[in-house]
Amino acid sequence: MEHSRKLAALLLAIAALFASACAVALDPDAPAEDAGDAASQAAQTANALTSNALTSNALTSNALTSKALISNALTAEALSGHPLTAEALRDPAARTLLKYVAGCALPAGEGFTVAVGDDEFSFPGELGLAASWGEEGGACDEACRSWVSGCVLARVNYLGHRVSISVRGDRKELRADKGERAAYPRREATYYGNIFAPQRRYHACLPPEPSSLVRSCGPSLETCAIQVAGSCGSLCDAPNSDGSFPNCRGKIRSSSGKLIVEKTPNPGSVTVFLMDD
């Protein structure tokens, strides 16, 4: 029962996280879009998480510090086996965030369906960055949390608009073929952090070329929900052949109040490329 209450509390907080004035554009119950050719699936991912959703008051609830979600398998049995969890999923906002997490973690063609009352809601996989989380007895370890966090942060959109983006990183699931690289030539930023940590970290770094983050931050970097830590050239390892920056570091505040670069890199660094304007 205690486990059920922790899991339910997590999902209820997730619902509150997305209950903001600026609605998320993605309909969590709409049919999934065609993922296209597997070699170019990275280009097919859409982004519509709103910035103000990340900074809602629900973040003070400590919801994501609970191990109720990440220490259990991302399956229908684990989520719907508890009455309190099923009740939390009645809120469409909770289903929206869970759908993004599932899309980042599970491979295309996999996923799960949860019954909520007389309705059923599907949570399809898309990119497969933490496939083992969806297996029986699975859990989300440190690498899983890093890659899922980078993927979710890469899909933030200031206005909640759906935009096709190419997400690339040091994973075979994020390899972009020649056609995808040609279709999405404009490097926007690299996203990384940990949305599951007690002190959540939402980071981005900018590429050397002129850049802004209008898609994810809106008109001002200063008020962005994601902390822009600086240049990817100084915070990450040398870029991969596809232009993505691996192992990026964020900035944290020291005991003296100064911002210092993290010592430990984030393996789940995800670089977003856009189409030309």
PDB file of C-alpha atoms in Angstrom:
ATOM      1  CA  MET A   1       0.000   0.000   0.000  1.00  0.00           C
ATOM      2  CA  GLU A   2       2.877   2.397   0.828  1.00  0.00           C
ATOM      3  CA  HIS A   3       4.406   1.717  -2.614  1.00  0.00           C
ATOM      4  CA  SER A   4       1.000   2.402  -4.207  1.00  0.00           C
ATOM      5  CA  ARG A   5       0.676   5.718  -2.425  1.00  0.00           C
ATOM      6  CA  LYS A   6       4.176   6.831  -3.490  1.00  0.00           C
ATOM      7  CA  LEU A   7       3.496   5.941  -7.121  1.00  0.00           C
ATOM      8  CA  ALA A   8       0.110   7.641  -7.049  1.00  0.00           C
ATOM      9  CA  ALA A   9       1.594  10.763  -5.490  1.00  0.00           C
ATOM     10  CA  LEU A  10       4.192  10.890  -8.250  1.00  0.00           C
ATOM     11  CA  LEU A  11       1.622  10.722 -11.019  1.00  0.00           C
ATOM     12  CA  LEU A  12      -0.690  13.222  -9.339  1.00  0.00           C
ATOM     13  CA  ALA A  13       2.206  15.653  -9.117  1.00  0.00           C
ATOM     14  CA  ILE A  14       2.979  15.029 -12.782  1.00  0.00           C
ATOM     15  CA  ALA A  15      -0.616  16.013 -13.515  1.00  0.00           C
ATOM     16  CA  ALA A  16      -0.183  19.234 -11.582  1.00  0.00           C
ATOM     17  CA  LEU A  17       3.052  19.915 -13.422  1.00  0.00           C
ATOM     18  CA  PHE A  18       1.147  20.282 -16.673  1.00  0.00           C
ATOM     19  CA  ALA A  19      -1.947  22.024 -15.307  1.00  0.00           C
ATOM     20  CA  SER A  20      -0.683  25.455 -16.374  1.00  0.00           C
ATOM     21  CA  ALA A  21      -2.343  28.311 -18.206  1.00  0.00           C
ATOM     22  CA  CYS A  22      -0.434  27.570 -21.378  1.00  0.00           C
ATOM     23  CA  ALA A  23      -1.791  24.231 -22.536  1.00  0.00           C
ATOM     24  CA  VAL A  24       0.402  21.548 -24.036  1.00  0.00           C
ATOM     25  CA  ALA A  25      -0.319  21.281 -27.727  1.00  0.00           C
ATOM     26  CA  LEU A  26       0.170  17.546 -27.931  1.00  0.00           C
ATOM     27  CA  ASP A  27      -3.051  15.582 -27.544  1.00  0.00           C
ATOM     28  CA  PRO A  28      -1.984  12.553 -25.483  1.00  0.00           C
ATOM     29  CA  ASP A  29      -4.843  10.486 -26.836  1.00  0.00           C
ATOM     30  CA  ALA A  30      -4.400  11.293 -30.513  1.00  0.00           C
ATOM     31  CA  PRO A  31      -3.164   8.595 -32.903  1.00  0.00           C
ATOM     32  CA  ALA A  32       0.607   8.368 -33.102  1.00  0.00           C
ATOM     33  CA  GLU A  33       2.230   9.979 -36.139  1.00  0.00           C
ATOM     34  CA  ASP A  34       3.963   7.846 -38.700  1.00  0.00           C
ATOM     35  CA  ALA A  35       7.523   7.417 -37.457  1.00  0.00           C
ATOM     36  CA  GLY A  36       8.828   7.084 -40.998  1.00  0.00           C
ATOM     37  CA  ASP A  37      11.936   5.180 -41.965  1.00  0.00           C
ATOM     38  CA  ALA A  38      13.747   3.739 -38.953  1.00  0.00           C
ATOM     39  CA  ALA A  39      17.027   5.261 -40.112  1.00  0.00           C
ATOM     40  CA  SER A  40      15.476   8.731 -39.882  1.00  0.00           C
ATOM     41  CA  GLN A  41      13.191   8.280 -36.896  1.00  0.00           C
ATOM     42  CA  ALA A  42      15.126  10.919 -34.931  1.00  0.00           C
ATOM     43  CA  ALA A  43      13.816  13.558 -37.306  1.00  0.00           C
ATOM     44  CA  GLN A  44      10.231  12.577 -36.745  1.00  0.00           C
ATOM     45  CA  THR A  45       9.995  13.430 -33.065  1.00  0.00           C
ATOM     46  CA  ALA A  46       7.759  16.377 -32.217  1.00  0.00           C
ATOM     47  CA  ASN A  47       8.111  18.743 -29.302  1.00  0.00           C
ATOM     48  CA  ALA A  48       5.337  20.540 -27.449  1.00  0.00           C
ATOM     49  CA  LEU A  49       6.163  20.632 -23.743  1.00  0.00           C
ATOM     50  CA  THR A  50       5.647  24.184 -22.530  1.00  0.00           C
ATOM     51  CA  SER A  51       8.322  26.111 -20.664  1.00  0.00           C
ATOM     52  CA  ASN A  52       5.985  27.268 -17.939  1.00  0.00           C
ATOM     53  CA  ALA A  53       4.987  23.661 -17.294  1.00  0.00           C
ATOM     54  CA  LEU A  54       8.546  22.978 -16.162  1.00  0.00           C
ATOM     55  CA  THR A  55       8.449  25.854 -13.691  1.00  0.00           C
ATOM     56  CA  SER A  56       4.999  25.247 -12.234  1.00  0.00           C
ATOM     57  CA  ASN A  57       4.450  25.091  -8.488  1.00  0.00           C
ATOM     58  CA  ALA A  58       4.228  21.318  -8.705  1.00  0.00           C
ATOM     59  CA  LEU A  59       8.015  21.214  -8.847  1.00  0.00           C
ATOM     60  CA  THR A  60       8.097  22.086  -5.143  1.00  0.00           C
ATOM     61  CA  SER A  61       6.179  18.918  -4.280  1.00  0.00           C
ATOM     62  CA  ASN A  62       9.308  16.722  -4.491  1.00  0.00           C
ATOM     63  CA  ALA A  63       7.365  14.364  -6.726  1.00  0.00           C
ATOM     64  CA  LEU A  64      10.178  13.251  -9.003  1.00  0.00           C
ATOM     65  CA  THR A  65      12.515  12.476  -6.093  1.00  0.00           C
ATOM     66  CA  SER A  66      10.338   9.446  -5.393  1.00  0.00           C
ATOM     67  CA  LYS A  67      11.759   6.163  -6.647  1.00  0.00           C
ATOM     68  CA  ALA A  68       8.277   4.850  -7.260  1.00  0.00           C
ATOM     69  CA  LEU A  69       8.544   5.368 -11.011  1.00  0.00           C
ATOM     70  CA  ILE A  70      12.212   4.871 -11.853  1.00  0.00           C
ATOM     71  CA  SER A  71      12.720   1.801  -9.661  1.00  0.00           C
ATOM     72  CA  ASN A  72       9.913  -0.112 -11.356  1.00  0.00           C
ATOM     73  CA  ALA A  73       9.301  -1.270 -14.894  1.00  0.00           C
ATOM     74  CA  LEU A  74       7.654   1.135 -17.328  1.00  0.00           C
ATOM     75  CA  THR A  75       4.816  -1.267 -18.087  1.00  0.00           C
ATOM     76  CA  ALA A  76       1.055  -1.395 -17.879  1.00  0.00           C
ATOM     77  CA  GLU A  77       1.245  -3.929 -15.060  1.00  0.00           C
ATOM     78  CA  ALA A  78       3.455  -1.691 -12.907  1.00  0.00           C
ATOM     79  CA  LEU A  79       1.385   1.425 -13.557  1.00  0.00           C
ATOM     80  CA  SER A  80      -2.170   0.118 -13.594  1.00  0.00           C
ATOM     81  CA  GLY A  81      -1.811  -2.538 -10.919  1.00  0.00           C
ATOM     82  CA  HIS A  82      -2.532   0.013  -8.215  1.00  0.00           C
ATOM     83  CA  PRO A  83      -5.943   1.725  -7.794  1.00  0.00           C
ATOM     84  CA  LEU A  84      -4.374   5.030  -6.743  1.00  0.00           C
ATOM     85  CA  THR A  85      -2.144   5.090  -9.823  1.00  0.00           C
ATOM     86  CA  ALA A  86      -5.090   4.468 -12.115  1.00  0.00           C
ATOM     87  CA  GLU A  87      -6.932   7.347 -10.435  1.00  0.00           C
ATOM     88  CA  ALA A  88      -3.980   9.709 -11.015  1.00  0.00           C
ATOM     89  CA  LEU A  89      -3.948   8.847 -14.727  1.00  0.00           C
ATOM     90  CA  ARG A  90      -7.480  10.204 -15.088  1.00  0.00           C
ATOM     91  CA  ASP A  91      -5.837  13.619 -15.445  1.00  0.00           C
ATOM     92  CA  PRO A  92      -4.873  14.262 -19.103  1.00  0.00           C
ATOM     93  CA  ALA A  93      -1.837  16.304 -18.027  1.00  0.00           C
ATOM     94  CA  ALA A  94      -0.360  13.303 -16.216  1.00  0.00           C
ATOM     95  CA  ARG A  95      -0.887  11.208 -19.315  1.00  0.00           C
ATOM     96  CA  THR A  96       0.854  13.837 -21.466  1.00  0.00           C
ATOM     97  CA  LEU A  97       4.117  13.821 -19.544  1.00  0.00           C
ATOM     98  CA  LEU A  98       4.064  10.057 -19.205  1.00  0.00           C
ATOM     99  CA  LYS A  99       3.663   9.848 -22.975  1.00  0.00           C
ATOM    100  CA  TYR A 100       6.800  11.926 -23.530  1.00  0.00           C
ATOM    101  CA  VAL A 101       8.767   9.813 -21.064  1.00  0.00           C
ATOM    102  CA  ALA A 102       7.562   6.614 -22.731  1.00  0.00           C
ATOM    103  CA  GLY A 103       8.309   8.005 -26.200  1.00  0.00           C
ATOM    104  CA  CYS A 104      11.883   8.797 -25.243  1.00  0.00           C
ATOM    105  CA  ALA A 105      12.488   5.569 -23.328  1.00  0.00           C
ATOM    106  CA  LEU A 106      10.790   2.831 -25.338  1.00  0.00           C
ATOM    107  CA  PRO A 107      11.445   1.757 -28.948  1.00  0.00           C
ATOM    108  CA  ALA A 108       9.020   2.354 -31.798  1.00  0.00           C
ATOM    109  CA  GLY A 109       6.501  -0.466 -32.002  1.00  0.00           C
ATOM    110  CA  GLU A 110       6.561  -1.001 -28.244  1.00  0.00           C
ATOM    111  CA  GLY A 111       4.671   0.676 -25.453  1.00  0.00           C
ATOM    112  CA  PHE A 112       1.808  -0.057 -23.132  1.00  0.00           C
ATOM    113  CA  THR A 113      -1.869   0.653 -22.627  1.00  0.00           C
ATOM    114  CA  VAL A 114      -3.364   1.552 -19.284  1.00  0.00           C
ATOM    115  CA  ALA A 115      -7.042   1.169 -18.439  1.00  0.00           C
ATOM    116  CA  VAL A 116      -8.485   4.143 -16.562  1.00  0.00           C
ATOM    117  CA  GLY A 117     -12.105   3.537 -15.651  1.00  0.00           C
ATOM    118  CA  ASP A 118     -13.922   2.645 -18.853  1.00  0.00           C
ATOM    119  CA  ASP A 119     -11.203   4.168 -21.060  1.00  0.00           C
ATOM    120  CA  GLU A 120      -7.841   2.948 -22.272  1.00  0.00           C
ATOM    121  CA  PHE A 121      -4.846   5.170 -22.978  1.00  0.00           C
ATOM    122  CA  SER A 122      -1.815   4.165 -25.006  1.00  0.00           C
ATOM    123  CA  PHE A 123       1.755   5.252 -24.377  1.00  0.00           C
ATOM    124  CA  PRO A 124       3.780   4.331 -27.478  1.00  0.00           C
ATOM    125  CA  GLY A 125       7.527   4.128 -27.698  1.00  0.00           C
ATOM    126  CA  GLU A 126       9.438   6.135 -30.243  1.00  0.00           C
ATOM    127  CA  LEU A 127      13.196   6.532 -29.758  1.00  0.00           C
ATOM    128  CA  GLY A 128      14.149   3.597 -27.513  1.00  0.00           C
ATOM    129  CA  LEU A 129      16.782   5.316 -25.366  1.00  0.00           C
ATOM    130  CA  ALA A 130      16.012   3.143 -22.331  1.00  0.00           C
ATOM    131  CA  ALA A 131      14.416   0.026 -23.789  1.00  0.00           C
ATOM    132  CA  SER A 132      15.177  -2.204 -20.796  1.00  0.00           C
ATOM    133  CA  TRP A 133      13.043   0.024 -18.572  1.00  0.00           C
ATOM    134  CA  GLY A 134      10.020  -1.340 -20.380  1.00  0.00           C
ATOM    135  CA  GLU A 135      10.932  -4.981 -19.757  1.00  0.00           C
ATOM    136  CA  GLU A 136       9.579  -7.087 -16.936  1.00  0.00           C
ATOM    137  CA  GLY A 137      11.553  -6.280 -13.803  1.00  0.00           C
ATOM    138  CA  GLY A 138      13.104  -3.244 -15.489  1.00  0.00           C
ATOM    139  CA  ALA A 139      14.126  -0.003 -13.820  1.00  0.00           C
ATOM    140  CA  CYS A 140      15.559   3.354 -14.875  1.00  0.00           C
ATOM    141  CA  ASP A 141      19.220   3.444 -13.851  1.00  0.00           C
ATOM    142  CA  GLU A 142      21.581   6.422 -13.994  1.00  0.00           C
ATOM    143  CA  ALA A 143      22.179   6.134 -17.740  1.00  0.00           C
ATOM    144  CA  CYS A 144      18.455   5.801 -18.364  1.00  0.00           C
ATOM    145  CA  ARG A 145      17.711   8.899 -16.314  1.00  0.00           C
ATOM    146  CA  SER A 146      20.358  10.863 -18.189  1.00  0.00           C
ATOM    147  CA  TRP A 147      19.150   9.931 -21.686  1.00  0.00           C
ATOM    148  CA  VAL A 148      15.443  10.253 -20.922  1.00  0.00           C
ATOM    149  CA  SER A 149      16.070  13.631 -19.269  1.00  0.00           C
ATOM    150  CA  GLY A 150      18.036  14.962 -22.246  1.00  0.00           C
ATOM    151  CA  CYS A 151      15.379  13.723 -24.637  1.00  0.00           C
ATOM    152  CA  VAL A 152      12.478  15.237 -22.678  1.00  0.00           C
ATOM    153  CA  LEU A 153      14.262  18.591 -22.297  1.00  0.00           C
ATOM    154  CA  ALA A 154      15.007  18.645 -26.021  1.00  0.00           C
ATOM    155  CA  ARG A 155      11.265  18.536 -26.673  1.00  0.00           C
ATOM    156  CA  VAL A 156      10.386  21.659 -24.694  1.00  0.00           C
ATOM    157  CA  ASN A 157       8.558  24.272 -26.737  1.00  0.00           C
ATOM    158  CA  TYR A 158       7.885  27.743 -25.340  1.00  0.00           C
ATOM    159  CA  LEU A 159       4.466  28.058 -26.948  1.00  0.00           C
ATOM    160  CA  GLY A 160       3.528  24.384 -26.920  1.00  0.00           C
ATOM    161  CA  HIS A 161       3.671  24.157 -30.718  1.00  0.00           C
ATOM    162  CA  ARG A 162       4.459  20.891 -32.449  1.00  0.00           C
ATOM    163  CA  VAL A 163       7.649  21.220 -34.476  1.00  0.00           C
ATOM    164  CA  SER A 164       9.515  18.459 -36.253  1.00  0.00           C
ATOM    165  CA  ILE A 165      13.095  18.300 -35.009  1.00  0.00           C
ATOM    166  CA  SER A 166      16.126  16.112 -35.534  1.00  0.00           C
ATOM    167  CA  VAL A 167      17.482  14.861 -32.213  1.00  0.00           C
ATOM    168  CA  ARG A 168      21.019  13.499 -32.346  1.00  0.00           C
ATOM    169  CA  GLY A 169      23.430  12.098 -29.818  1.00  0.00           C
ATOM    170  CA  ASP A 170      26.052   9.505 -29.068  1.00  0.00           C
ATOM    171  CA  ARG A 171      23.612   6.593 -29.418  1.00  0.00           C
ATOM    172  CA  LYS A 172      22.765   4.352 -32.344  1.00  0.00           C
ATOM    173  CA  GLU A 173      19.095   5.215 -31.826  1.00  0.00           C
ATOM    174  CA  LEU A 174      19.905   8.864 -32.558  1.00  0.00           C
ATOM    175  CA  ARG A 175      22.017   8.418 -35.657  1.00  0.00           C
ATOM    176  CA  ALA A 176      20.948  10.631 -38.534  1.00  0.00           C
ATOM    177  CA  ASP A 177      21.381   9.476 -42.098  1.00  0.00           C
ATOM    178  CA  LYS A 178      22.498  11.713 -44.960  1.00  0.00           C
ATOM    179  CA  GLY A 179      18.946  12.666 -45.893  1.00  0.00           C
ATOM    180  CA  GLU A 180      18.054  13.665 -42.359  1.00  0.00           C
ATOM    181  CA  ARG A 181      21.185  15.750 -41.957  1.00  0.00           C
ATOM    182  CA  ALA A 182      20.382  17.553 -45.192  1.00  0.00           C
ATOM    183  CA  ALA A 183      16.772  18.182 -44.185  1.00  0.00           C
ATOM    184  CA  TYR A 184      17.701  19.459 -40.710  1.00  0.00           C
ATOM    185  CA  PRO A 185      20.946  21.443 -41.126  1.00  0.00           C
ATOM    186  CA  ARG A 186      20.546  24.139 -38.446  1.00  0.00           C
ATOM    187  CA  ARG A 187      22.080  23.217 -35.094  1.00  0.00           C
ATOM    188  CA  GLU A 188      20.024  24.775 -32.323  1.00  0.00           C
ATOM    189  CA  ALA A 189      21.395  23.622 -28.939  1.00  0.00           C
ATOM    190  CA  THR A 190      22.316  20.603 -26.840  1.00  0.00           C
ATOM    191  CA  TYR A 191      20.067  19.612 -23.931  1.00  0.00           C
ATOM    192  CA  TYR A 192      20.967  17.589 -20.845  1.00  0.00           C
ATOM    193  CA  GLY A 193      20.374  17.290 -17.126  1.00  0.00           C
ATOM    194  CA  ASN A 194      18.328  15.181 -14.720  1.00  0.00           C
ATOM    195  CA  ILE A 195      14.578  15.658 -14.372  1.00  0.00           C
ATOM    196  CA  PHE A 196      14.456  12.898 -11.742  1.00  0.00           C
ATOM    197  CA  ALA A 197      17.035  14.264  -9.273  1.00  0.00           C
ATOM    198  CA  PRO A 198      16.095  15.796  -5.901  1.00  0.00           C
ATOM    199  CA  GLN A 199      17.498  19.057  -7.271  1.00  0.00           C
ATOM    200  CA  ARG A 200      16.341  18.923 -10.857  1.00  0.00           C
ATOM    201  CA  ARG A 201      18.759  20.094 -13.521  1.00  0.00           C
ATOM    202  CA  TYR A 202      17.543  21.510 -16.822  1.00  0.00           C
ATOM    203  CA  HIS A 203      20.569  22.502 -18.929  1.00  0.00           C
ATOM    204  CA  ALA A 204      21.319  23.561 -22.479  1.00  0.00           C
ATOM    205  CA  CYS A 205      24.427  24.823 -24.228  1.00  0.00           C
ATOM    206  CA  LEU A 206      24.705  26.793 -27.443  1.00  0.00           C
ATOM    207  CA  PRO A 207      26.750  25.869 -30.544  1.00  0.00           C
ATOM    208  CA  PRO A 208      29.531  28.119 -31.817  1.00  0.00           C
ATOM    209  CA  GLU A 209      27.463  29.453 -34.693  1.00  0.00           C
ATOM    210  CA  PRO A 210      24.979  32.288 -34.010  1.00  0.00           C
ATOM    211  CA  SER A 211      22.118  30.794 -32.067  1.00  0.00           C
ATOM    212  CA  SER A 212      19.087  31.536 -29.971  1.00  0.00           C
ATOM    213  CA  LEU A 213      16.547  29.320 -28.262  1.00  0.00           C
ATOM    214  CA  VAL A 214      13.286  30.867 -29.410  1.00  0.00           C
ATOM    215  CA  ARG A 215      11.698  27.431 -29.810  1.00  0.00           C
ATOM    216  CA  SER A 216      12.320  26.277 -26.261  1.00  0.00           C
ATOM    217  CA  CYS A 217      12.942  29.546 -24.374  1.00  0.00           C
ATOM    218  CA  GLY A 218      10.864  32.179 -26.122  1.00  0.00           C
ATOM    219  CA  PRO A 219      12.101  35.765 -26.447  1.00  0.00           C
ATOM    220  CA  SER A 220      14.565  35.757 -23.540  1.00  0.00           C
ATOM    221  CA  LEU A 221      17.249  33.352 -22.331  1.00  0.00           C
ATOM    222  CA  GLU A 222      17.216  35.065 -18.947  1.00  0.00           C
ATOM    223  CA  THR A 223      13.697  33.869 -18.152  1.00  0.00           C
ATOM    224  CA  CYS A 224      14.065  30.456 -19.775  1.00  0.00           C
ATOM    225  CA  ALA A 225      12.992  27.416 -17.793  1.00  0.00           C
ATOM    226  CA  ILE A 226      16.146  25.716 -19.070  1.00  0.00           C
ATOM    227  CA  GLN A 227      19.447  27.075 -17.812  1.00  0.00           C
ATOM    228  CA  VAL A 228      21.681  28.017 -20.726  1.00  0.00           C
ATOM    229  CA  ALA A 229      25.080  27.117 -19.314  1.00  0.00           C
ATOM    230  CA  GLY A 230      27.214  28.612 -22.077  1.00  0.00           C
ATOM    231  CA  SER A 231      29.002  27.437 -25.193  1.00  0.00           C
ATOM    232  CA  CYS A 232      28.911  23.752 -26.089  1.00  0.00           C
ATOM    233  CA  GLY A 233      32.496  24.103 -27.265  1.00  0.00           C
ATOM    234  CA  SER A 234      33.634  24.793 -23.702  1.00  0.00           C
ATOM    235  CA  LEU A 235      31.186  22.531 -21.851  1.00  0.00           C
ATOM    236  CA  CYS A 236      31.164  19.356 -23.978  1.00  0.00           C
ATOM    237  CA  ASP A 237      33.542  16.952 -25.637  1.00  0.00           C
ATOM    238  CA  ALA A 238      34.437  17.512 -29.301  1.00  0.00           C
ATOM    239  CA  PRO A 239      31.382  17.185 -31.573  1.00  0.00           C
ATOM    240  CA  ASN A 240      30.553  13.908 -33.272  1.00  0.00           C
ATOM    241  CA  SER A 241      30.599  13.552 -37.041  1.00  0.00           C
ATOM    242  CA  ASP A 242      26.867  14.371 -37.169  1.00  0.00           C
ATOM    243  CA  GLY A 243      27.433  17.664 -35.324  1.00  0.00           C
ATOM    244  CA  SER A 244      26.038  16.565 -31.959  1.00  0.00           C
ATOM    245  CA  PHE A 245      27.933  17.452 -28.786  1.00  0.00           C
ATOM    246  CA  PRO A 246      28.547  14.568 -26.323  1.00  0.00           C
ATOM    247  CA  ASN A 247      29.174  14.540 -22.573  1.00  0.00           C
ATOM    248  CA  CYS A 248      28.111  18.092 -21.803  1.00  0.00           C
ATOM    249  CA  ARG A 249      28.388  19.715 -18.379  1.00  0.00           C
ATOM    250  CA  GLY A 250      26.044  22.131 -16.730  1.00  0.00           C
ATOM    251  CA  LYS A 251      26.677  24.824 -14.179  1.00  0.00           C
ATOM    252  CA  ILE A 252      25.775  24.477 -10.526  1.00  0.00           C
ATOM    253  CA  ARG A 253      25.884  26.979  -7.689  1.00  0.00           C
ATOM    254  CA  SER A 254      28.667  26.435  -5.180  1.00  0.00           C
ATOM    255  CA  SER A 255      28.413  26.952  -1.433  1.00  0.00           C
ATOM    256  CA  SER A 256      29.859  30.431  -1.953  1.00  0.00           C
ATOM    257  CA  GLY A 257      27.121  31.277  -4.442  1.00  0.00           C
ATOM    258  CA  LYS A 258      29.279  31.151  -7.576  1.00  0.00           C
ATOM    259  CA  LEU A 259      28.244  29.211 -10.655  1.00  0.00           C
ATOM    260  CA  ILE A 260      30.783  26.510 -11.417  1.00  0.00           C
ATOM    261  CA  VAL A 261      30.977  23.910 -14.175  1.00  0.00           C
ATOM    262  CA  GLU A 262      29.954  20.395 -13.155  1.00  0.00           C
ATOM    263  CA  LYS A 263      32.809  17.908 -12.931  1.00  0.00           C
ATOM    264  CA  THR A 264      30.733  14.958 -14.095  1.00  0.00           C
ATOM    265  CA  PRO A 265      29.531  15.046 -17.728  1.00  0.00           C
ATOM    266  CA  ASN A 266      26.034  14.108 -18.800  1.00  0.00           C
ATOM    267  CA  PRO A 267      26.190  11.148 -21.194  1.00  0.00           C
ATOM    268  CA  GLY A 268      22.578  11.758 -22.197  1.00  0.00           C
ATOM    269  CA  SER A 269      23.371  14.956 -24.102  1.00  0.00           C
ATOM    270  CA  VAL A 270      20.909  15.451 -26.967  1.00  0.00           C
ATOM    271  CA  THR A 271      21.557  17.964 -29.736  1.00  0.00           C
ATOM    272  CA  VAL A 272      18.606  19.397 -31.657  1.00  0.00           C
ATOM    273  CA  PHE A 273      18.792  20.325 -35.329  1.00  0.00           C
ATOM    274  CA  LEU A 274      16.089  22.323 -37.099  1.00  0.00           C
ATOM    275  CA  MET A 275      15.027  22.894 -40.674  1.00  0.00           C
ATOM    276  CA  ASP A 276      16.181  26.113 -42.319  1.00  0.00           C
ATOM    277  CA  ASP A 277      13.770  29.002 -41.911  1.00  0.00           C
TER     278      ASP A 277
END
